[in-house]
mmCIF file of C-alpha atoms in Angstrom:
data_model
loop_
_atom_site.group_PDB
_atom_site.id
_atom_site.type_symbol
_atom_site.label_atom_id
_atom_site.label_comp_id
_atom_site.label_asym_id
_atom_site.label_seq_id
_atom_site.Cartn_x
_atom_site.Cartn_y
_atom_site.Cartn_z
ATOM 1 C CA MET A 1 -18.056 7.298 -17.901
ATOM 2 C CA PRO A 2 -15.328 6.472 -14.714
ATOM 3 C CA ILE A 3 -16.836 7.856 -11.423
ATOM 4 C CA THR A 4 -14.582 10.968 -10.566
ATOM 5 C CA ILE A 5 -13.471 12.624 -7.155
ATOM 6 C CA TYR A 6 -16.480 15.464 -8.143
ATOM 7 C CA ASP A 7 -18.953 12.643 -8.441
ATOM 8 C CA VAL A 8 -18.278 11.457 -4.594
ATOM 9 C CA ALA A 9 -17.893 15.055 -3.531
ATOM 10 C CA ARG A 10 -21.351 15.944 -4.947
ATOM 11 C CA GLU A 11 -23.097 12.726 -3.812
ATOM 12 C CA ALA A 12 -21.415 13.122 -0.185
ATOM 13 C CA GLY A 13 -22.041 16.851 0.097
ATOM 14 C CA VAL A 14 -18.587 17.808 0.801
ATOM 15 C CA SER A 15 -15.651 19.420 -0.937
ATOM 16 C CA MET A 16 -13.519 17.733 -3.204
ATOM 17 C CA ALA A 17 -10.638 18.794 -0.829
ATOM 18 C CA THR A 18 -12.358 16.720 1.850
ATOM 19 C CA VAL A 19 -12.676 13.445 -0.479
ATOM 20 C CA SER A 20 -8.886 13.830 -1.249
ATOM 21 C CA ARG A 21 -8.110 13.921 2.587
ATOM 22 C CA VAL A 22 -10.255 11.219 3.253
ATOM 23 C CA VAL A 23 -8.492 9.192 0.630
ATOM 24 C CA ASN A 24 -4.985 10.018 1.127
ATOM 25 C CA GLY A 25 -5.665 8.928 4.761
ATOM 26 C CA ASN A 26 -5.555 12.857 6.181
ATOM 27 C CA PRO A 27 -6.522 12.588 9.853
ATOM 28 C CA ASN A 28 -8.177 16.379 9.813
ATOM 29 C CA VAL A 29 -11.313 14.875 8.527
ATOM 30 C CA LYS A 30 -14.240 14.740 11.363
ATOM 31 C CA PRO A 31 -15.357 10.793 11.771
ATOM 32 C CA ALA A 32 -18.754 11.542 10.672
ATOM 33 C CA THR A 33 -17.704 12.936 7.622
ATOM 34 C CA ARG A 34 -14.864 10.254 6.699
ATOM 35 C CA LYS A 35 -17.787 7.484 7.021
ATOM 36 C CA LYS A 36 -19.963 9.570 4.954
ATOM 37 C CA VAL A 37 -17.339 9.957 2.296
ATOM 38 C CA LEU A 38 -16.134 6.179 2.560
ATOM 39 C CA GLU A 39 -19.632 4.801 2.109
ATOM 40 C CA THR A 40 -20.246 6.960 -0.983
ATOM 41 C CA ILE A 41 -16.963 5.756 -2.265
ATOM 42 C CA GLU A 42 -17.929 2.211 -1.737
ATOM 43 C CA ARG A 43 -21.359 2.806 -3.463
ATOM 44 C CA LEU A 44 -20.121 4.520 -6.325
ATOM 45 C CA GLY A 45 -17.400 2.290 -6.839
ATOM 46 C CA TYR A 46 -14.603 4.932 -7.086
ATOM 47 C CA ARG A 47 -11.149 4.430 -7.648
ATOM 48 C CA PRO A 48 -8.223 7.008 -7.256
ATOM 49 C CA ASN A 49 -6.924 7.877 -10.482
ATOM 50 C CA ALA A 50 -3.176 6.832 -9.748
ATOM 51 C CA VAL A 51 -1.747 8.839 -12.796
ATOM 52 C CA ALA A 52 -3.633 12.061 -11.490
ATOM 53 C CA ARG A 53 -2.096 11.379 -8.253
ATOM 54 C CA GLY A 54 1.318 11.124 -9.687
ATOM 55 C CA LEU A 55 1.548 14.046 -11.803
ATOM 56 C CA ALA A 56 0.415 16.409 -8.634
ATOM 57 C CA SER A 57 2.927 14.940 -6.191
ATOM 58 C CA LYS A 58 5.595 13.877 -8.958
ATOM 59 C CA LYS A 59 5.784 10.154 -7.680
ATOM 60 C CA THR A 60 3.627 7.249 -8.893
ATOM 61 C CA THR A 61 4.653 5.007 -5.813
ATOM 62 C CA THR A 62 5.777 2.792 -8.469
ATOM 63 C CA VAL A 63 9.201 0.643 -9.162
ATOM 64 C CA GLY A 64 10.244 -1.133 -11.985
ATOM 65 C CA VAL A 65 11.698 -4.196 -11.872
ATOM 66 C CA VAL A 66 13.473 -5.989 -14.588
ATOM 67 C CA ILE A 67 14.178 -9.940 -14.072
ATOM 68 C CA PRO A 68 16.400 -12.180 -16.654
ATOM 69 C CA ASP A 69 13.836 -15.085 -16.496
ATOM 70 C CA ILE A 70 10.549 -15.240 -14.778
ATOM 71 C CA ALA A 71 10.430 -19.123 -14.776
ATOM 72 C CA ASN A 72 13.501 -19.352 -12.704
ATOM 73 C CA ALA A 73 13.455 -20.139 -9.058
ATOM 74 C CA PHE A 74 15.907 -18.256 -7.566
ATOM 75 C CA PHE A 75 14.773 -14.758 -9.303
ATOM 76 C CA ALA A 76 11.063 -15.862 -8.262
ATOM 77 C CA GLU A 77 12.786 -15.754 -4.745
ATOM 78 C CA VAL A 78 14.492 -12.519 -4.889
ATOM 79 C CA VAL A 79 11.264 -10.993 -6.310
ATOM 80 C CA ARG A 80 9.210 -12.272 -3.221
ATOM 81 C CA GLY A 81 11.920 -10.337 -1.055
ATOM 82 C CA ILE A 82 11.350 -7.396 -3.190
ATOM 83 C CA GLU A 83 7.985 -7.382 -3.278
ATOM 84 C CA ASP A 84 7.452 -7.778 0.550
ATOM 85 C CA ILE A 85 9.789 -4.782 1.408
ATOM 86 C CA ALA A 86 7.734 -2.770 -1.252
ATOM 87 C CA SER A 87 4.438 -3.656 -0.110
ATOM 88 C CA MET A 88 5.872 -2.473 3.662
ATOM 89 C CA TYR A 89 7.283 1.000 2.027
ATOM 90 C CA HIS A 90 3.911 1.066 0.427
ATOM 91 C CA TYR A 91 5.151 0.906 -3.244
ATOM 92 C CA ASN A 92 3.816 -1.323 -6.339
ATOM 93 C CA ILE A 93 6.204 -2.867 -8.605
ATOM 94 C CA ILE A 94 5.949 -3.307 -12.253
ATOM 95 C CA LEU A 95 7.677 -6.570 -13.108
ATOM 96 C CA SER A 96 9.080 -7.204 -16.708
ATOM 97 C CA ASN A 97 10.893 -10.536 -17.880
ATOM 98 C CA SER A 98 13.946 -9.846 -20.267
ATOM 99 C CA ASP A 99 14.612 -13.697 -20.865
ATOM 100 C CA LYS A 100 18.537 -12.583 -20.634
ATOM 101 C CA LYS A 101 18.451 -10.841 -23.855
ATOM 102 C CA THR A 102 20.313 -7.604 -23.642
ATOM 103 C CA GLU A 103 18.148 -5.566 -26.135
ATOM 104 C CA LYS A 104 15.025 -6.639 -24.699
ATOM 105 C CA GLU A 105 16.765 -5.411 -21.095
ATOM 106 C CA LEU A 106 17.501 -1.901 -22.781
ATOM 107 C CA SER A 107 13.920 -1.764 -24.168
ATOM 108 C CA LEU A 108 12.582 -2.923 -20.841
ATOM 109 C CA ILE A 109 14.324 -0.172 -19.043
ATOM 110 C CA ASN A 110 13.509 2.559 -21.161
ATOM 111 C CA THR A 111 9.789 1.498 -21.160
ATOM 112 C CA LEU A 112 9.636 1.493 -17.389
ATOM 113 C CA LEU A 113 11.602 4.820 -17.154
ATOM 114 C CA GLU A 114 8.714 6.376 -19.867
ATOM 115 C CA LYS A 115 6.312 4.909 -17.253
ATOM 116 C CA GLN A 116 7.651 7.219 -14.556
ATOM 117 C CA VAL A 117 8.623 4.816 -12.148
ATOM 118 C CA ASP A 118 10.230 6.157 -9.047
ATOM 119 C CA GLY A 119 12.945 3.619 -9.025
ATOM 120 C CA MET A 120 14.207 0.568 -10.618
ATOM 121 C CA LEU A 121 15.829 -2.599 -9.569
ATOM 122 C CA PHE A 122 17.698 -4.072 -12.319
ATOM 123 C CA MET A 123 18.316 -8.216 -12.458
ATOM 124 C CA GLY A 124 20.504 -9.397 -15.270
ATOM 125 C CA GLY A 125 23.671 -10.685 -16.438
ATOM 126 C CA GLU A 126 26.679 -8.316 -17.559
ATOM 127 C CA VAL A 127 25.624 -4.803 -16.896
ATOM 128 C CA THR A 128 27.238 -3.221 -20.209
ATOM 129 C CA GLU A 129 27.940 -0.291 -21.349
ATOM 130 C CA GLU A 130 24.606 0.483 -22.836
ATOM 131 C CA HIS A 131 23.065 0.006 -19.446
ATOM 132 C CA LEU A 132 25.600 2.080 -18.072
ATOM 133 C CA HIS A 133 24.540 4.752 -20.344
ATOM 134 C CA ILE A 134 20.792 4.616 -19.693
ATOM 135 C CA PHE A 135 21.496 4.534 -16.106
ATOM 136 C CA LYS A 136 23.309 7.612 -15.993
ATOM 137 C CA THR A 137 20.921 9.273 -17.866
ATOM 138 C CA ALA A 138 18.098 8.089 -15.811
ATOM 139 C CA ALA A 139 15.992 10.534 -13.471
ATOM 140 C CA VAL A 140 15.336 7.971 -10.796
ATOM 141 C CA PRO A 141 17.647 5.617 -8.675
ATOM 142 C CA ILE A 142 18.865 2.576 -9.804
ATOM 143 C CA VAL A 143 19.877 -0.592 -7.732
ATOM 144 C CA LEU A 144 21.242 -3.823 -8.957
ATOM 145 C CA ALA A 145 20.570 -6.883 -7.342
ATOM 146 C CA ALA A 146 22.177 -10.456 -7.959
ATOM 147 C CA THR A 147 24.292 -8.594 -10.273
ATOM 148 C CA LYS A 148 26.785 -5.612 -10.365
ATOM 149 C CA ASP A 149 28.745 -3.131 -12.730
ATOM 150 C CA GLU A 150 32.428 -3.637 -12.752
ATOM 151 C CA GLN A 151 33.486 -0.190 -11.687
ATOM 152 C CA ASN A 152 30.595 -0.365 -8.827
ATOM 153 C CA MET A 153 28.992 3.149 -10.078
ATOM 154 C CA PHE A 154 25.898 1.613 -9.106
ATOM 155 C CA PRO A 155 24.581 0.380 -5.992
ATOM 156 C CA SER A 156 24.134 -3.415 -5.886
ATOM 157 C CA VAL A 157 23.280 -6.346 -3.335
ATOM 158 C CA ASP A 158 24.831 -9.824 -4.471
ATOM 159 C CA ILE A 159 27.284 -12.476 -3.043
ATOM 160 C CA ASN A 160 30.933 -12.905 -3.825
ATOM 161 C CA HIS A 161 30.561 -15.572 -6.289
ATOM 162 C CA GLN A 162 34.274 -16.214 -6.696
ATOM 163 C CA GLU A 163 34.430 -17.078 -2.852
ATOM 164 C CA ALA A 164 31.639 -19.185 -2.966
ATOM 165 C CA ALA A 165 32.609 -21.335 -5.768
ATOM 166 C CA LYS A 166 36.215 -21.261 -4.139
ATOM 167 C CA ASP A 167 34.464 -22.620 -1.095
ATOM 168 C CA ALA A 168 32.491 -25.269 -2.536
ATOM 169 C CA VAL A 169 35.596 -27.073 -4.419
ATOM 170 C CA GLN A 170 37.567 -26.378 -1.190
ATOM 171 C CA ALA A 171 35.128 -28.646 0.598
ATOM 172 C CA PHE A 172 35.699 -31.417 -1.922
ATOM 173 C CA ILE A 173 39.619 -31.051 -1.454
ATOM 174 C CA GLU A 174 39.313 -31.514 2.453
ATOM 175 C CA ALA A 175 37.109 -34.464 2.267
ATOM 176 C CA GLY A 176 40.017 -35.867 0.029
ATOM 177 C CA HIS A 177 39.045 -35.421 -3.670
ATOM 178 C CA GLN A 178 42.071 -34.913 -6.557
ATOM 179 C CA LYS A 179 39.879 -35.241 -9.307
ATOM 180 C CA ILE A 180 37.308 -32.604 -9.263
ATOM 181 C CA ALA A 181 35.134 -31.342 -12.402
ATOM 182 C CA MET A 182 33.212 -28.464 -12.657
ATOM 183 C CA ILE A 183 30.057 -27.603 -14.895
ATOM 184 C CA SER A 184 30.352 -24.143 -15.679
ATOM 185 C CA GLY A 185 27.992 -21.667 -16.615
ATOM 186 C CA PRO A 186 29.112 -19.230 -19.408
ATOM 187 C CA LEU A 187 32.338 -17.807 -19.584
ATOM 188 C CA THR A 188 30.942 -14.546 -21.324
ATOM 189 C CA ASP A 189 29.125 -14.013 -18.242
ATOM 190 C CA PRO A 190 31.906 -12.108 -15.737
ATOM 191 C CA LEU A 191 29.690 -11.688 -12.808
ATOM 192 C CA THR A 192 28.632 -15.488 -12.270
ATOM 193 C CA GLY A 193 29.778 -17.535 -14.948
ATOM 194 C CA TYR A 194 33.222 -16.766 -15.111
ATOM 195 C CA ALA A 195 33.819 -15.459 -11.520
ATOM 196 C CA ARG A 196 32.605 -18.884 -10.266
ATOM 197 C CA TYR A 197 34.934 -20.420 -12.579
ATOM 198 C CA GLN A 198 37.841 -18.403 -11.220
ATOM 199 C CA GLY A 199 36.969 -19.553 -7.913
ATOM 200 C CA TYR A 200 36.915 -23.542 -8.941
ATOM 201 C CA LYS A 201 40.734 -22.666 -10.427
ATOM 202 C CA GLU A 202 41.817 -20.878 -7.231
ATOM 203 C CA ALA A 203 40.727 -23.434 -5.182
ATOM 204 C CA LEU A 204 42.964 -26.139 -7.330
ATOM 205 C CA GLU A 205 45.878 -24.150 -7.215
ATOM 206 C CA SER A 206 45.682 -23.374 -3.353
ATOM 207 C CA ALA A 207 45.764 -27.362 -3.026
ATOM 208 C CA ASN A 208 48.736 -27.797 -5.671
ATOM 209 C CA ILE A 209 46.317 -29.709 -7.842
ATOM 210 C CA SER A 210 46.687 -29.489 -11.744
ATOM 211 C CA PHE A 211 44.460 -28.015 -13.612
ATOM 212 C CA ASP A 212 42.647 -30.259 -16.307
ATOM 213 C CA ASP A 213 40.793 -28.836 -19.221
ATOM 214 C CA ASN A 214 38.879 -32.235 -19.424
ATOM 215 C CA TYR A 215 37.263 -31.474 -16.264
ATOM 216 C CA ILE A 216 35.708 -28.590 -17.140
ATOM 217 C CA ARG A 217 32.430 -28.259 -19.517
ATOM 218 C CA ILE A 218 30.478 -25.043 -19.981
ATOM 219 C CA GLY A 219 26.446 -25.316 -19.393
ATOM 220 C CA ASP A 220 23.872 -22.910 -19.597
ATOM 221 C CA TYR A 221 22.212 -23.613 -16.229
ATOM 222 C CA HIS A 222 19.874 -25.526 -16.975
ATOM 223 C CA TYR A 223 19.261 -29.524 -16.714
ATOM 224 C CA ASP A 224 20.105 -30.579 -20.285
ATOM 225 C CA SER A 225 23.522 -29.297 -19.763
ATOM 226 C CA GLY A 226 24.452 -30.662 -16.548
ATOM 227 C CA MET A 227 23.684 -34.091 -18.543
ATOM 228 C CA ASP A 228 25.654 -33.495 -21.515
ATOM 229 C CA ALA A 229 28.471 -32.564 -19.111
ATOM 230 C CA MET A 230 28.312 -35.390 -16.803
ATOM 231 C CA ARG A 231 28.116 -38.068 -19.895
ATOM 232 C CA HIS A 232 31.251 -36.398 -21.087
ATOM 233 C CA PHE A 233 33.118 -36.803 -17.557
ATOM 234 C CA LEU A 234 31.845 -40.455 -17.081
ATOM 235 C CA SER A 235 33.730 -41.432 -20.662
ATOM 236 C CA LEU A 236 36.784 -40.262 -19.527
ATOM 237 C CA LYS A 237 39.377 -42.889 -18.622
ATOM 238 C CA GLY A 238 40.094 -40.841 -15.234
ATOM 239 C CA LYS A 239 36.592 -40.335 -14.350
ATOM 240 C CA PRO A 240 36.145 -37.408 -11.705
ATOM 241 C CA THR A 241 35.182 -38.422 -8.144
ATOM 242 C CA ALA A 242 33.414 -35.043 -7.247
ATOM 243 C CA VAL A 243 31.545 -32.611 -9.727
ATOM 244 C CA PHE A 244 30.668 -28.718 -8.718
ATOM 245 C CA ALA A 245 27.902 -27.492 -11.013
ATOM 246 C CA ALA A 246 27.340 -23.732 -11.122
ATOM 247 C CA SER A 247 23.841 -24.298 -10.853
ATOM 248 C CA ASP A 248 21.369 -26.621 -8.993
ATOM 249 C CA GLU A 249 19.635 -27.491 -12.164
ATOM 250 C CA MET A 250 22.844 -28.411 -13.937
ATOM 251 C CA ALA A 251 23.722 -30.553 -10.586
ATOM 252 C CA VAL A 252 20.420 -32.457 -10.736
ATOM 253 C CA GLY A 253 20.974 -33.180 -14.603
ATOM 254 C CA ALA A 254 24.658 -34.171 -13.712
ATOM 255 C CA ILE A 255 22.932 -36.511 -10.524
ATOM 256 C CA HIS A 256 20.638 -38.301 -13.438
ATOM 257 C CA GLU A 257 23.118 -38.757 -15.630
ATOM 258 C CA ILE A 258 25.247 -40.637 -12.785
ATOM 259 C CA GLN A 259 22.379 -42.705 -12.163
ATOM 260 C CA ASP A 260 21.435 -43.461 -15.772
ATOM 261 C CA GLN A 261 24.979 -45.134 -16.397
ATOM 262 C CA GLY A 262 24.850 -46.976 -13.187
ATOM 263 C CA TYR A 263 26.760 -45.054 -10.692
ATOM 264 C CA LEU A 264 25.657 -44.076 -7.246
ATOM 265 C CA VAL A 265 25.899 -40.293 -5.777
ATOM 266 C CA PRO A 266 27.286 -40.032 -3.566
ATOM 267 C CA ASP A 267 29.353 -43.335 -3.304
ATOM 268 C CA ASP A 268 30.952 -43.056 -6.994
ATOM 269 C CA VAL A 269 30.322 -39.337 -7.621
ATOM 270 C CA GLU A 270 29.765 -36.658 -5.236
ATOM 271 C CA VAL A 271 27.980 -33.660 -6.656
ATOM 272 C CA ARG A 272 27.338 -30.036 -5.308
ATOM 273 C CA GLY A 273 25.378 -27.297 -7.019
ATOM 274 C CA PHE A 274 24.839 -23.780 -6.477
ATOM 275 C CA ASP A 275 21.817 -21.681 -5.474
ATOM 276 C CA ASN A 276 19.388 -23.868 -3.319
ATOM 277 C CA VAL A 277 16.775 -23.444 -5.249
ATOM 278 C CA PRO A 278 13.523 -25.819 -4.412
ATOM 279 C CA ILE A 279 14.605 -28.440 -6.762
ATOM 280 C CA SER A 280 17.493 -29.143 -4.505
ATOM 281 C CA SER A 281 15.450 -30.518 -2.034
ATOM 282 C CA MET A 282 13.123 -32.351 -4.392
ATOM 283 C CA VAL A 283 16.052 -34.779 -6.259
ATOM 284 C CA ARG A 284 17.084 -37.832 -4.723
ATOM 285 C CA PRO A 285 19.478 -38.225 -3.101
ATOM 286 C CA LEU A 286 19.020 -34.540 -1.450
ATOM 287 C CA LEU A 287 21.552 -32.004 -3.128
ATOM 288 C CA SER A 288 24.392 -30.402 -1.535
ATOM 289 C CA THR A 289 24.587 -26.886 -2.716
ATOM 290 C CA VAL A 290 26.052 -23.176 -2.387
ATOM 291 C CA ALA A 291 22.948 -21.120 -0.644
ATOM 292 C CA GLN A 292 22.199 -17.897 -1.831
ATOM 293 C CA PRO A 293 20.168 -15.736 0.622
ATOM 294 C CA GLN A 294 17.886 -15.189 -2.516
ATOM 295 C CA TYR A 295 14.834 -13.531 -0.392
ATOM 296 C CA ASP A 296 17.537 -11.542 1.423
ATOM 297 C CA ILE A 297 19.063 -10.253 -1.882
ATOM 298 C CA GLY A 298 15.513 -9.006 -3.138
ATOM 299 C CA ALA A 299 14.395 -7.550 0.448
ATOM 300 C CA VAL A 300 17.824 -5.793 0.941
ATOM 301 C CA ALA A 301 17.932 -4.547 -2.570
ATOM 302 C CA MET A 302 14.269 -3.052 -2.260
ATOM 303 C CA ARG A 303 15.252 -1.390 1.081
ATOM 304 C CA PHE A 304 18.289 0.007 -0.313
ATOM 305 C CA LEU A 305 16.157 1.592 -3.562
ATOM 306 C CA THR A 306 13.741 2.850 -0.764
ATOM 307 C CA LYS A 307 16.530 4.590 0.801
ATOM 308 C CA HIS A 308 17.703 6.150 -2.195
ATOM 309 C CA MET A 309 14.161 7.374 -3.398
ATOM 310 C CA ASN A 310 13.779 8.939 -0.060
ATOM 311 C CA LYS A 311 17.048 10.536 -0.016
ATOM 312 C CA GLU A 312 18.315 8.754 3.387
ATOM 313 C CA LYS A 313 21.563 8.543 4.482
ATOM 314 C CA ILE A 314 23.595 5.689 2.843
ATOM 315 C CA SER A 315 26.767 4.634 4.386
ATOM 316 C CA GLU A 316 27.899 2.401 1.436
ATOM 317 C CA GLN A 317 26.815 1.280 -2.210
ATOM 318 C CA THR A 318 27.583 -2.076 -2.377
ATOM 319 C CA VAL A 319 26.290 -4.874 -0.099
ATOM 320 C CA VAL A 320 28.010 -8.511 0.019
ATOM 321 C CA LEU A 321 25.474 -10.957 1.585
ATOM 322 C CA GLN A 322 26.953 -14.177 3.057
ATOM 323 C CA HIS A 323 26.456 -17.472 1.190
ATOM 324 C CA GLN A 324 26.763 -20.854 2.833
ATOM 325 C CA LEU A 325 27.610 -24.590 2.121
ATOM 326 C CA MET A 326 24.423 -26.502 2.412
ATOM 327 C CA ASN A 327 25.624 -30.597 3.111
ATOM 328 C CA ARG A 328 22.888 -33.024 2.084
ATOM 329 C CA LYS A 329 23.127 -36.590 0.785
ATOM 330 C CA SER A 330 24.956 -35.583 -2.345
ATOM 331 C CA THR A 331 27.977 -35.519 -0.853
ATOM 332 C CA LYS A 332 29.621 -37.584 1.944
#
């Protein structure tokens, strides 16, 4: 049978209320009594029942986190930021991987709410009407990280993806490039894929450079789609001299395809990625990229959530963090 608070109280010769005060760090316990209770807890191997404590306080000190791809280095760093701040404020997290599948996302959200989490952080792709319905009916605060809903109904922490992509392409234009290709993410993804694509187009329009469908290929943010897109670009009569990829992984795929075909980066083709995940510093040449503040997105989102859970005053619902162009060796 599991050891209970009653067993600890009996063995230590104190009341259950005293044991409870010791466990909860209440200072109103004599040092000698505290020492005796803690020694008894250690000897018996007692572990407080979090479920029972949650029922009493109506708080579980647990936060649910839905992540789209646990193998993706970008989201791993976001979660590190979440966990560090959660630990600072004495919250535990339950991490759930959705595999970027809407049905699985909705199921995980409901499951976490059923587990009586005190709040939830959601990372995913598009926030659909189905998502919004669940969020609106949830009895706990919801904060969106690295995504947002189009109506800005829920608190969110992210960057401006369109502006970030525009800056990346403008850097190529300022370097003298006219033939600039893009390996985009799915355009059905309005918050990252389509927004970055729009940033690419906006930069071209600002410089009076004609948009060419041949210079656009849609990938899935992964390595192979970057190689496939670059293979197409290199088959063109007017090969691009610069390529902007909507993820670092696709950018690395593009670099390897360029090299496999006997061309040089950046001498023949310059390449810039997006995210600044660890792979950008592992490939040769080192990848120039658009850096997202991954850790900060997670940390700020978690702090945002603690404010909502503790009903602290909040001045704004939407936090837009700053991106940064990282110039390395894949660009001149």
